[in-house]
Coordinates of C-alpha atoms in Angstrom, one line a residue:
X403 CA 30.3 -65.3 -17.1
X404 CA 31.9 -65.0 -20.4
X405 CA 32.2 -68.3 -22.6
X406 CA 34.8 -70.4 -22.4
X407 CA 36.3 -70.1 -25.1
X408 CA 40.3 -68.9 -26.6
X409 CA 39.2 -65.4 -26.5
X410 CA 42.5 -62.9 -26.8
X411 CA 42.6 -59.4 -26.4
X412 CA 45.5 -59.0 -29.1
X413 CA 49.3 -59.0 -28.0
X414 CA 50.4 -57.4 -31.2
X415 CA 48.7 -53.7 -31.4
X416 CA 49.2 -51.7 -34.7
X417 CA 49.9 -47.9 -33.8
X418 CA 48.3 -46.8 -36.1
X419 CA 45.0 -48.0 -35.4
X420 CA 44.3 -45.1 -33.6
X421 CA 44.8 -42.4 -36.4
X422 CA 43.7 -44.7 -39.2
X423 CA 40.0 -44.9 -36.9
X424 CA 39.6 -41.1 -36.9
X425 CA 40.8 -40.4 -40.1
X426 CA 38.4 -43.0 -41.8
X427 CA 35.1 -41.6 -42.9
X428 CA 32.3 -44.1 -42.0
X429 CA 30.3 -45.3 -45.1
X430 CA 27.1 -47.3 -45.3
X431 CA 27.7 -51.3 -45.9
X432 CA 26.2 -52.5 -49.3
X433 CA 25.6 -55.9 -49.1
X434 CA 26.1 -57.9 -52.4
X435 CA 23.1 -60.2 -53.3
X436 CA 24.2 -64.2 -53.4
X437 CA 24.7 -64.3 -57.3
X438 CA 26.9 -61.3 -57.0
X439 CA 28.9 -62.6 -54.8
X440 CA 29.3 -65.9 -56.6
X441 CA 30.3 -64.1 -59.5
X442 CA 33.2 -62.0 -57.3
X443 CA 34.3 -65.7 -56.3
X444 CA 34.9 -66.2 -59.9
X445 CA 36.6 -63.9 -60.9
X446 CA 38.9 -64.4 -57.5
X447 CA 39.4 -68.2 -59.3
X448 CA 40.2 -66.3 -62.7
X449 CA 42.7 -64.0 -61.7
X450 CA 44.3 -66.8 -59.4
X451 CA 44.6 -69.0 -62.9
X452 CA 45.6 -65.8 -64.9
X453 CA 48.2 -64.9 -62.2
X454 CA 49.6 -68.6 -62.0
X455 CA 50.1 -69.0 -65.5
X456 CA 51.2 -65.7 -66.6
X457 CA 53.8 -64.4 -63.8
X458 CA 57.3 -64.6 -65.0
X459 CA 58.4 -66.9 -62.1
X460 CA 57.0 -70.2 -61.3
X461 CA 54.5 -68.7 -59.1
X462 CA 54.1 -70.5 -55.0
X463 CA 50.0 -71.3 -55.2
X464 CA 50.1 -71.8 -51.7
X465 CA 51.9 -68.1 -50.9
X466 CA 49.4 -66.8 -53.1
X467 CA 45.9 -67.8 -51.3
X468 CA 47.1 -67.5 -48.0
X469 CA 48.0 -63.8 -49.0
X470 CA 44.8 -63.3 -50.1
X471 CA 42.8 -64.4 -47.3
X472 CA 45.1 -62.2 -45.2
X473 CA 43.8 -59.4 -47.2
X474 CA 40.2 -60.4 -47.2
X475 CA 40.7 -60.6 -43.2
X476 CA 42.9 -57.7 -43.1
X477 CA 40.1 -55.6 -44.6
X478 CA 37.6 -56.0 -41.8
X479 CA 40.2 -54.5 -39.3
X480 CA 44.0 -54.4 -38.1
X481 CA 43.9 -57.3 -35.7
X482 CA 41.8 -60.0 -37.7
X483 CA 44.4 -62.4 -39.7
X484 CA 44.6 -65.9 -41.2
X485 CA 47.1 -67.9 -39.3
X486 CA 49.2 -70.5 -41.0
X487 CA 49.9 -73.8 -39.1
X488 CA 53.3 -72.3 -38.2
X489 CA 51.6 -69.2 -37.3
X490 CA 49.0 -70.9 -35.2
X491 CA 51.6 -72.8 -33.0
X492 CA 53.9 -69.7 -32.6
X493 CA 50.7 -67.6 -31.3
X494 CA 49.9 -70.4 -28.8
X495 CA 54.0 -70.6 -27.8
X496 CA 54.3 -66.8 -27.1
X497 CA 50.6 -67.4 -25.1
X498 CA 51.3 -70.5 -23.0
X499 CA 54.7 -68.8 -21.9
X500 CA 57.5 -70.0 -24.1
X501 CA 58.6 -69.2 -27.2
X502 CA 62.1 -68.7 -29.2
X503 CA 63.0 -65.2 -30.6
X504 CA 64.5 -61.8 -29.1
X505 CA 61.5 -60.8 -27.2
X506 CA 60.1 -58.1 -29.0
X507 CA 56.5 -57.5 -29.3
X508 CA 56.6 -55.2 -32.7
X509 CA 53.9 -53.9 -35.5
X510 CA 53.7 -52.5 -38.6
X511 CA 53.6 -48.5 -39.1
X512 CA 54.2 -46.2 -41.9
X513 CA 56.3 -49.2 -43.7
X514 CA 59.1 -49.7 -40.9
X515 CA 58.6 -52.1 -37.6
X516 CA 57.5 -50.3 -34.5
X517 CA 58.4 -51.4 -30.5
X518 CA 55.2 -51.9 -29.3
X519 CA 57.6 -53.0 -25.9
X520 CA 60.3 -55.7 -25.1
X521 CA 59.7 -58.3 -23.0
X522 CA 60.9 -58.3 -19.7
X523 CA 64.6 -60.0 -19.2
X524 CA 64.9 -60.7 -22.7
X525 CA 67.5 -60.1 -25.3
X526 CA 65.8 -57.1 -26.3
X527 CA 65.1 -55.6 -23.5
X528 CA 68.8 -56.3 -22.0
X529 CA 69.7 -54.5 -25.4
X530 CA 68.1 -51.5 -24.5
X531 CA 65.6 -51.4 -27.1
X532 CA 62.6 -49.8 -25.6
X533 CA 58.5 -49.3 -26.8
X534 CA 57.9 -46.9 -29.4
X535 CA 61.6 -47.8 -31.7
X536 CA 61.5 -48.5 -34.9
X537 CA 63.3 -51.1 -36.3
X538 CA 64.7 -50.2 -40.2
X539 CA 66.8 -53.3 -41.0
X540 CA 67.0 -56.8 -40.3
X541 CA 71.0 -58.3 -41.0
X542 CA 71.5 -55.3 -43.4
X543 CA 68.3 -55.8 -45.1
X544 CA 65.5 -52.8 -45.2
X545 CA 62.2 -53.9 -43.7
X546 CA 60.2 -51.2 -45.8
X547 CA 59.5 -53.9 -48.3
X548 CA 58.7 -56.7 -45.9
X549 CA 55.5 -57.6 -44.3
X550 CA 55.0 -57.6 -40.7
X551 CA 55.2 -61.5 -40.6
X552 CA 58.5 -61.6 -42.7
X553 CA 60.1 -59.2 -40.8
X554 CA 59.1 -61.4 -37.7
X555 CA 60.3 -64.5 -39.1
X556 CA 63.3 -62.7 -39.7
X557 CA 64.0 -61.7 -36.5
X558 CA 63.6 -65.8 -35.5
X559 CA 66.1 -68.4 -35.8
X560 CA 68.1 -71.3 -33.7
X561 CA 68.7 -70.3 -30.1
X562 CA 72.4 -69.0 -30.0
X563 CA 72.8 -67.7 -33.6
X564 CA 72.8 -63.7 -33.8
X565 CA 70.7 -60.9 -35.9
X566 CA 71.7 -57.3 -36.3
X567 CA 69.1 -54.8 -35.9
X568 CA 69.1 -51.2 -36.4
X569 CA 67.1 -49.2 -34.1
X570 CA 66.0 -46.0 -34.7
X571 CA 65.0 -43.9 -31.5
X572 CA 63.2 -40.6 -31.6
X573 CA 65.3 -37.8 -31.4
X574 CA 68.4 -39.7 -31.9
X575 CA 70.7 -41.4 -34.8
X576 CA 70.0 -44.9 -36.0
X577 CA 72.3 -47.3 -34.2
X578 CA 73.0 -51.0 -34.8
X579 CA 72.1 -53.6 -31.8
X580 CA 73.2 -57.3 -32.4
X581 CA 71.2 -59.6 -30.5
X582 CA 71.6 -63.4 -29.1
X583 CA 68.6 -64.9 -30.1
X584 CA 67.1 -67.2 -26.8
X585 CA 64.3 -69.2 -26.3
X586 CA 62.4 -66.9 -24.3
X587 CA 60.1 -68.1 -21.2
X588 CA 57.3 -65.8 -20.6
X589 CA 57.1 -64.7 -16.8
X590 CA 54.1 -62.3 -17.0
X591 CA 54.1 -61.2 -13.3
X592 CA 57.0 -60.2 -11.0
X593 CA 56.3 -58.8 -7.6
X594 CA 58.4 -57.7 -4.8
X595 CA 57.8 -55.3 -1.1
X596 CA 59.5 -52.2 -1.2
X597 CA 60.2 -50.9 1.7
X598 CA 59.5 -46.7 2.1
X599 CA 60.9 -44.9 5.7
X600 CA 58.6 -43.0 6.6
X601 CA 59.7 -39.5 8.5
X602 CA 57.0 -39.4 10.4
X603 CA 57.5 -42.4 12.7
X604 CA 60.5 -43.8 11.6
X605 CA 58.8 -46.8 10.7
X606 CA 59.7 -48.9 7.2
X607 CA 56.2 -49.6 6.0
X608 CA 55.7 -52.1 2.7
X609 CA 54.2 -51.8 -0.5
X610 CA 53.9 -54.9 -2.5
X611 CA 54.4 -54.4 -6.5
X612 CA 53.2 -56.3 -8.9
X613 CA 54.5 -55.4 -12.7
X614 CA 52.1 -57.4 -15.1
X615 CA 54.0 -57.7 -18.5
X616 CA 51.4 -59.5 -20.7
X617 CA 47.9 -61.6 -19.9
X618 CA 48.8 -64.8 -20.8
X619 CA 47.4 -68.4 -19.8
X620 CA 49.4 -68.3 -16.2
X621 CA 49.0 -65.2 -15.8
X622 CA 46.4 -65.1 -13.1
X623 CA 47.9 -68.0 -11.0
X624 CA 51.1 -66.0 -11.1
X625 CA 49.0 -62.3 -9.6
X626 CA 47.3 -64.5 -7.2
X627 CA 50.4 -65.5 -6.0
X628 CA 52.3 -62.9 -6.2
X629 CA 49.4 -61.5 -3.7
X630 CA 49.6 -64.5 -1.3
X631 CA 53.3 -64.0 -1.0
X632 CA 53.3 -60.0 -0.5
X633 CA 50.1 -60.4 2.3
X634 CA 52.6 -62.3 4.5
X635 CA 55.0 -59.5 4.9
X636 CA 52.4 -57.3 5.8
X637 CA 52.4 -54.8 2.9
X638 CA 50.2 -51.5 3.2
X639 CA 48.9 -51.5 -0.2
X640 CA 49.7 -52.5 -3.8
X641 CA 51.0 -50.9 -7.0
X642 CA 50.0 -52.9 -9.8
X643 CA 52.3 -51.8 -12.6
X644 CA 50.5 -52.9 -16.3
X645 CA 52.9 -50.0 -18.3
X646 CA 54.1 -51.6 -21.8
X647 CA 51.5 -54.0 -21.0
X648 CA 49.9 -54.6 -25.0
X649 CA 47.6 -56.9 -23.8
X650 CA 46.6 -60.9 -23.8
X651 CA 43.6 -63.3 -23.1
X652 CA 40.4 -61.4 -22.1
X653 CA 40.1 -64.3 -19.4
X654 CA 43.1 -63.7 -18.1
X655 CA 42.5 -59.8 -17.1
X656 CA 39.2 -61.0 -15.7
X657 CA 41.0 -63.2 -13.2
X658 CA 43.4 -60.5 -12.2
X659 CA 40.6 -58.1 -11.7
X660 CA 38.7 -60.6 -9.7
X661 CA 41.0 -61.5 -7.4
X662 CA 40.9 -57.9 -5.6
X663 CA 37.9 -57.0 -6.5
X664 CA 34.9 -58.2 -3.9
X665 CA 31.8 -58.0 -6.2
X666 CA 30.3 -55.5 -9.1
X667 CA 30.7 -56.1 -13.0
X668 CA 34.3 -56.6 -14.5
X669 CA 33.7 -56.0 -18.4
X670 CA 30.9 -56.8 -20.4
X671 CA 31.8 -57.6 -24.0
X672 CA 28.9 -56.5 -27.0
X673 CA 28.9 -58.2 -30.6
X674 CA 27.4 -57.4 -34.2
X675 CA 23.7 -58.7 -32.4
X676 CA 22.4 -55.7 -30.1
X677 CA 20.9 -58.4 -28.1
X678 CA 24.3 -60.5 -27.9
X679 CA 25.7 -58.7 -24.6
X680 CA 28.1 -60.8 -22.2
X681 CA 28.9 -59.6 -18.7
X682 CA 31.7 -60.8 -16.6
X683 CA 31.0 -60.3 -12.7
X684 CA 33.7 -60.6 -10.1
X685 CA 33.1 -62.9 -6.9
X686 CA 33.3 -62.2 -3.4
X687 CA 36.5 -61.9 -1.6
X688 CA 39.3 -59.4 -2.2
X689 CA 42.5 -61.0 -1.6
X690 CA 44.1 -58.0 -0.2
X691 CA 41.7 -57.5 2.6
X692 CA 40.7 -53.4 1.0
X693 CA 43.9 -52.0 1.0
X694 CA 44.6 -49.4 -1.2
X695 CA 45.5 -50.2 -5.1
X696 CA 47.8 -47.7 -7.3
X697 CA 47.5 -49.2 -10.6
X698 CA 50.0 -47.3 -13.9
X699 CA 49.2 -47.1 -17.0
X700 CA 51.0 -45.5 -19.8
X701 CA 50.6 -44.9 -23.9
X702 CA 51.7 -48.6 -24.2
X703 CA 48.8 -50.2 -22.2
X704 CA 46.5 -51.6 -24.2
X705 CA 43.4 -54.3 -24.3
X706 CA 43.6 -56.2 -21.5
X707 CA 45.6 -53.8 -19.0
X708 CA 42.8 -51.3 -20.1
X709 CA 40.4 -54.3 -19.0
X710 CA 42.1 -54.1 -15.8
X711 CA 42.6 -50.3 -14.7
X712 CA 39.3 -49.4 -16.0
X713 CA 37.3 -52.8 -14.0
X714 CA 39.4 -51.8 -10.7
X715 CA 38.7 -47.4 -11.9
X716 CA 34.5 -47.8 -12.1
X717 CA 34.6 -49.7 -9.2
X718 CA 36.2 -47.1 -7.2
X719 CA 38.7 -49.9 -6.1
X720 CA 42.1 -48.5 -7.0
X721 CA 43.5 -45.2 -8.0
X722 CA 44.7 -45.3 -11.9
X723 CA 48.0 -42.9 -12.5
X724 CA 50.0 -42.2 -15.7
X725 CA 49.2 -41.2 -19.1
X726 CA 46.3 -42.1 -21.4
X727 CA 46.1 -45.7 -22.1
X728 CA 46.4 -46.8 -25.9
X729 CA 42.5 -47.4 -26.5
X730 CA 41.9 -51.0 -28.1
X731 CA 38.7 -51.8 -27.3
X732 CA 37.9 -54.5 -29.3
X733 CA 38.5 -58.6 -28.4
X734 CA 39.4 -61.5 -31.0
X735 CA 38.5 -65.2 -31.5
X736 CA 40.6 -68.0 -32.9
X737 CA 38.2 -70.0 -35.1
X738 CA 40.0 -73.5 -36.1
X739 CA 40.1 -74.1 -39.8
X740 CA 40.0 -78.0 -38.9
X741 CA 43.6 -78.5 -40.8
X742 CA 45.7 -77.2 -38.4
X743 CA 45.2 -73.6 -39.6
X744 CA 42.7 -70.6 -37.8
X745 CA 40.9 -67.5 -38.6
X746 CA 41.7 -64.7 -35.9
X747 CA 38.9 -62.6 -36.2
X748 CA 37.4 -59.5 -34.2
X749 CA 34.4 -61.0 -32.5
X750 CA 33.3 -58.3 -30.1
X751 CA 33.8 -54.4 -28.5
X752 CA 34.7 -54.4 -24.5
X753 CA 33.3 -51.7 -22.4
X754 CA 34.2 -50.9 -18.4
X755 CA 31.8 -51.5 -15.9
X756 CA 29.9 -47.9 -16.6
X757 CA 29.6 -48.4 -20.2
X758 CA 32.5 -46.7 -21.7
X759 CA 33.6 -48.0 -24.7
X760 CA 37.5 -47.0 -24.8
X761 CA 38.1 -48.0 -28.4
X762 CA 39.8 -45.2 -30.0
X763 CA 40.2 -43.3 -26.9
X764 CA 41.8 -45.4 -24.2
X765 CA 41.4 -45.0 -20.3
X766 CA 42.2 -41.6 -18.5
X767 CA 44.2 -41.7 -15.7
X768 CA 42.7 -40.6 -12.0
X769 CA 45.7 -38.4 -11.8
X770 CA 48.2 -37.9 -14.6
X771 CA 51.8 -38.9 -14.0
X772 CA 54.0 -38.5 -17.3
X773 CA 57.2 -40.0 -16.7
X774 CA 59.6 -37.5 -16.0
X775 CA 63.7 -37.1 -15.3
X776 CA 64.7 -35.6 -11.7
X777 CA 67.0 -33.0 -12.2
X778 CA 70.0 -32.2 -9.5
X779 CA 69.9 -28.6 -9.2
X780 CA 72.7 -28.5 -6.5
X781 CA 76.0 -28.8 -6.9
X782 CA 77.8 -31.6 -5.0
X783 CA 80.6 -29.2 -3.8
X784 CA 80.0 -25.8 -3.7
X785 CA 81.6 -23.0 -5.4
X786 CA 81.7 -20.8 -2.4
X787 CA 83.1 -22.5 1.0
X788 CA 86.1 -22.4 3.1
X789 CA 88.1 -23.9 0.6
X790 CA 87.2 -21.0 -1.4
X791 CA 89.1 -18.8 0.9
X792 CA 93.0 -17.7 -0.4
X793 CA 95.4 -18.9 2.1
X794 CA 92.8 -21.2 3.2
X795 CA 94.5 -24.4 5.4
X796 CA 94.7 -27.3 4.1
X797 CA 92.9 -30.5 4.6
X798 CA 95.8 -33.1 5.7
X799 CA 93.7 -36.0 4.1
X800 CA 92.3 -33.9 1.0
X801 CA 94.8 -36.5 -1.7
X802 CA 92.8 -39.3 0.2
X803 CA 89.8 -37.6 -0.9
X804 CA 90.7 -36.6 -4.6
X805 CA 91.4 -40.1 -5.3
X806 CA 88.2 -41.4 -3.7
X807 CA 86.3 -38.9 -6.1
X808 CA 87.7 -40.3 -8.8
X809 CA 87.0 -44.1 -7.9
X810 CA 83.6 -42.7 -7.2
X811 CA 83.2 -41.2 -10.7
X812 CA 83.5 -44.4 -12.1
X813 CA 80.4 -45.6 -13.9
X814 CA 78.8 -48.6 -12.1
X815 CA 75.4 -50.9 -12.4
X816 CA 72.4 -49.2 -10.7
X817 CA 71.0 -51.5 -8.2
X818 CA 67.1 -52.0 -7.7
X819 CA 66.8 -49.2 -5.4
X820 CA 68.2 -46.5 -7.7
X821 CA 66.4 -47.8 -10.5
X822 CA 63.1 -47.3 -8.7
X823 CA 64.3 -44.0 -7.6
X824 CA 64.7 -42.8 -11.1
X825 CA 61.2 -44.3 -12.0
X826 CA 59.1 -41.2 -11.4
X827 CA 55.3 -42.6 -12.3
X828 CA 56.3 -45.7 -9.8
X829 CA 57.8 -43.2 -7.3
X830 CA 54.5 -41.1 -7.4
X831 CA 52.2 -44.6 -7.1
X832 CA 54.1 -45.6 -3.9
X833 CA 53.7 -42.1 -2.2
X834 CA 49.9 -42.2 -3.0
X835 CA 49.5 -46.0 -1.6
X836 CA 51.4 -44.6 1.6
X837 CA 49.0 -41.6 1.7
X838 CA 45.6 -43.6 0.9
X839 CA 46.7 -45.9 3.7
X840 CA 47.2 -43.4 6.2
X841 CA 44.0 -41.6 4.8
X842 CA 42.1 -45.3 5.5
X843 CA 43.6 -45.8 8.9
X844 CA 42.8 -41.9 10.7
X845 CA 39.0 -42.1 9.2
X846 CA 39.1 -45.4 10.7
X847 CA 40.2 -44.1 14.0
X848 CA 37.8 -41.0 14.2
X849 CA 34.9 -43.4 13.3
X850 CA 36.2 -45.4 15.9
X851 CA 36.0 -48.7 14.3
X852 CA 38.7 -50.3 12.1
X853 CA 36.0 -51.7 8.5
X854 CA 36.7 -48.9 7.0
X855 CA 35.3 -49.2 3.2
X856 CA 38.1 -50.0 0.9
X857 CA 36.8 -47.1 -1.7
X858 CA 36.8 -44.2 0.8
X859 CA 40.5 -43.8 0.6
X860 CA 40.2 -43.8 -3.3
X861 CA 37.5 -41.5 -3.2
X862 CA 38.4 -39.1 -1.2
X863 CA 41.9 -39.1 -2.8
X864 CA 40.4 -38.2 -6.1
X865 CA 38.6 -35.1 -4.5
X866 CA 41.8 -33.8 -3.5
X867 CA 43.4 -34.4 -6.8
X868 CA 40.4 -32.5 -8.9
X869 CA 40.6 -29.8 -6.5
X870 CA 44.0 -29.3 -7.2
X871 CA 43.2 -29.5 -11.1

């Protein structure tokens, strides 16, 4: 098993990671000798003294070196960092569940703040603001000149007092958004049966969904749960929803994938030594008994979720849908300073159970689900009826009627129900649960016996799909 140690698979994601690994020409490291490097250290300690003394402002010593060990850290990759005291404690609040802010996971890109994705019932969220938004100004003030950590303390402040954002969504204007800031408690998993009627039988069969918003320290008590719960309505499979997800503690994801997993290799993580190669393995004992696993990924999945769909994808033990994950395949180590401070540092790569590393390049779904409006393409009253007719009669109640229409036109709160309904990748995940179930149940009855293998569903699901491709 992997050591036990505060291993993260980072919750804030730069964008740009992606294009900026591509783009950058690999060159050979040249390793400085030990004088050389001593005599780089001096001249660090010279321009430090030069800067101090000659900048037109009394100059804040202690802004200045923590700046620069950012940048030295900031040089090896996007996610290692130096992490003030206040920094460190904020990082383990947003980890350990509770923290106070708008609950927004953002990064930097091209000099504004990007949505990497609001947290579930959070002031952000409520707001509307949604993953991939850029944020341009903070209480009037641009965010082009801030830093990433400014513009995040920024957005903090007492519980009750208020902050005016303006959002910029693609393909439409910039709009202000003032929001409440809250202290925000972290619930990473919600879960709840959904009940589909099926035409066949007029029977209301169950599927239990899971929506995993981040991997943090409870996270895996919560799934387990969650599982515990939905077994005892007597679901027909599971939808584990990991969209938005941008990741969380590497130990975390193992648990999740663990608990429905009954055996074979989780992730195995691979440092700077060739030799220094950790596997996680999952135990026996899937909670769900086999039943068939729909798990949806999107753009905004990253690190962990990707530890998840692709543990549960080589082990042929769920069906992955959506769009191409984001690809971090890298995980990251606090290292205490011993003063209250830490280094968080890229330590190792991940790769799936079959080797692939998905740095860069993400996880493909089994079948590709982009998320997609429904269109009506049928009028609710028709053009061409018997009202239609000149000198038609008249309908006696047809005042009733009008003034129904118009109390129906006004707008009103979707409930649950129609907001799954207008969820198209979740719609498509609980149609292909239904259909790997029944898949799983008639080979079971030809065969004669009812211990089925929880993969043949799966696989002969993806058959189908390729041969539609």
């Amino acid at each position: 098993m992997l050591k036990k140690f505060l291993v993260l698979v980072a919750l804030s994601v730069p964008m740009t990671a992606i294009a900026a690994g591509k783009a950058k020409k690999e060159e050979p490291v040249v390793h400085l000798t030990d004088e050389q490097i001593y005599e780089q250290l001096q001249k660090f300690a010279l321009v430090f003294d030069v800067a101090r003394d000659s900048f037109v402002e009394e100059a804040d010593e202690k802004k200045m070196l923590e700046a620069a060990m950012n940048g030295m850290l900031g040089a090896l990759d996007p996610h290692s960092s130096y992490l003030s005291a206040d920094d460190l404690k904020e990082f383990n609040d947003k980890s350990y569940g509770e923290f106070g802010g708008l609950g927004i996971q953002v990064t930097s890109d091209r000099g504004a703040i990007r949505v990497i994705s609001p947290i579930d019932d959070t002031p952000a969220a409520k707001a509307g603001i949604k993953a991939g938004d850029y944020i341009t100004s903070i209480d009037g003030e641009l965010v082009f000149d801030m830093t990433l950590n400014q513009a995040v303390k920024k957005m903090k402040g007492r519980p009750g007092t208020k902050v005016k954002l303006t959002i910029l969504s693609d393909g439409k204007d910039a709009r202000d958004v003032t929001l409440k800031r809250a202290i925000i408690k972290v619930k990473s998993v919600k879960f709840d049966d959904k009940t589909i009627a099926d035409a066949d039988d007029d029977s209301n069969e169950k599927i239990g969904y899971i929506r995993i918003s981040d991997f943090g320290a409870t996270t895996a008590k919560e799934f387990r749960n969650a599982i515990e719960k939905l077994e005892k309505k007597n679901v027909i499979g599971y939808v584990i929803d990991v969209r938005n997800n941008p990741g969380g503690y590497l130990t975390a994801a193992i648990d999740v994938a663990d608990a429905v997993l009954d055996g074979g290799e989780i992730v195995s993580t691979r440092g700077k030594d060739a030799a220094d190669i950790e596997r996680a393995m999952a135990k026996s004992g899937d909670m769900t008994g086999g039943k068939p696993i729909v798990v949806l990924i999107n753009h905004g999945s990253a690190s962990a979720s990707e530890i998840v769909a692709g543990a549960l994808q080589d082990n042929g033990r769920a069906l992955v849908m959506g769009s191409q994950s984001f690809g971090k395949g890298s995980v990251q180590q606090q290292k205490p300073l011993g003063d209250g401070t830490a280094i968080h540092i890229t330590i190792a790569r991940y790769y799936t159970p079959s080797g692939r590393s998905i740095q860069n390049e993400g996880i493909t779904p089994d079948v590709e689900v982009l998320q997609s409006k429904v269109e009506t393409i049928e009028r609710r009253e028709s053009l061409y009826s018997e009202a239609s007719f000149k000198n038609a009669l008249k309908n006696e109640n047809a005042k009733k009627k009008a003034d129904k229409k118009s109390d129906d036109d006004e707008e009103v709160e979707l409930s649950d129900e129609e907001k799954d309904a207008q969820d198209y990748q979740l719609q498509r995940g609980m149609d292909m649960v239904r259909a790997m179930s029944k898949l799983k149940t008639r080979a079971a009855t030809c065969d004669g016996t009812s211990d089925e293998k929880p993969t043949d569903a799966t696989d002969t699901l993806k058959k189908l799909e390729n041969k539609k491709k």
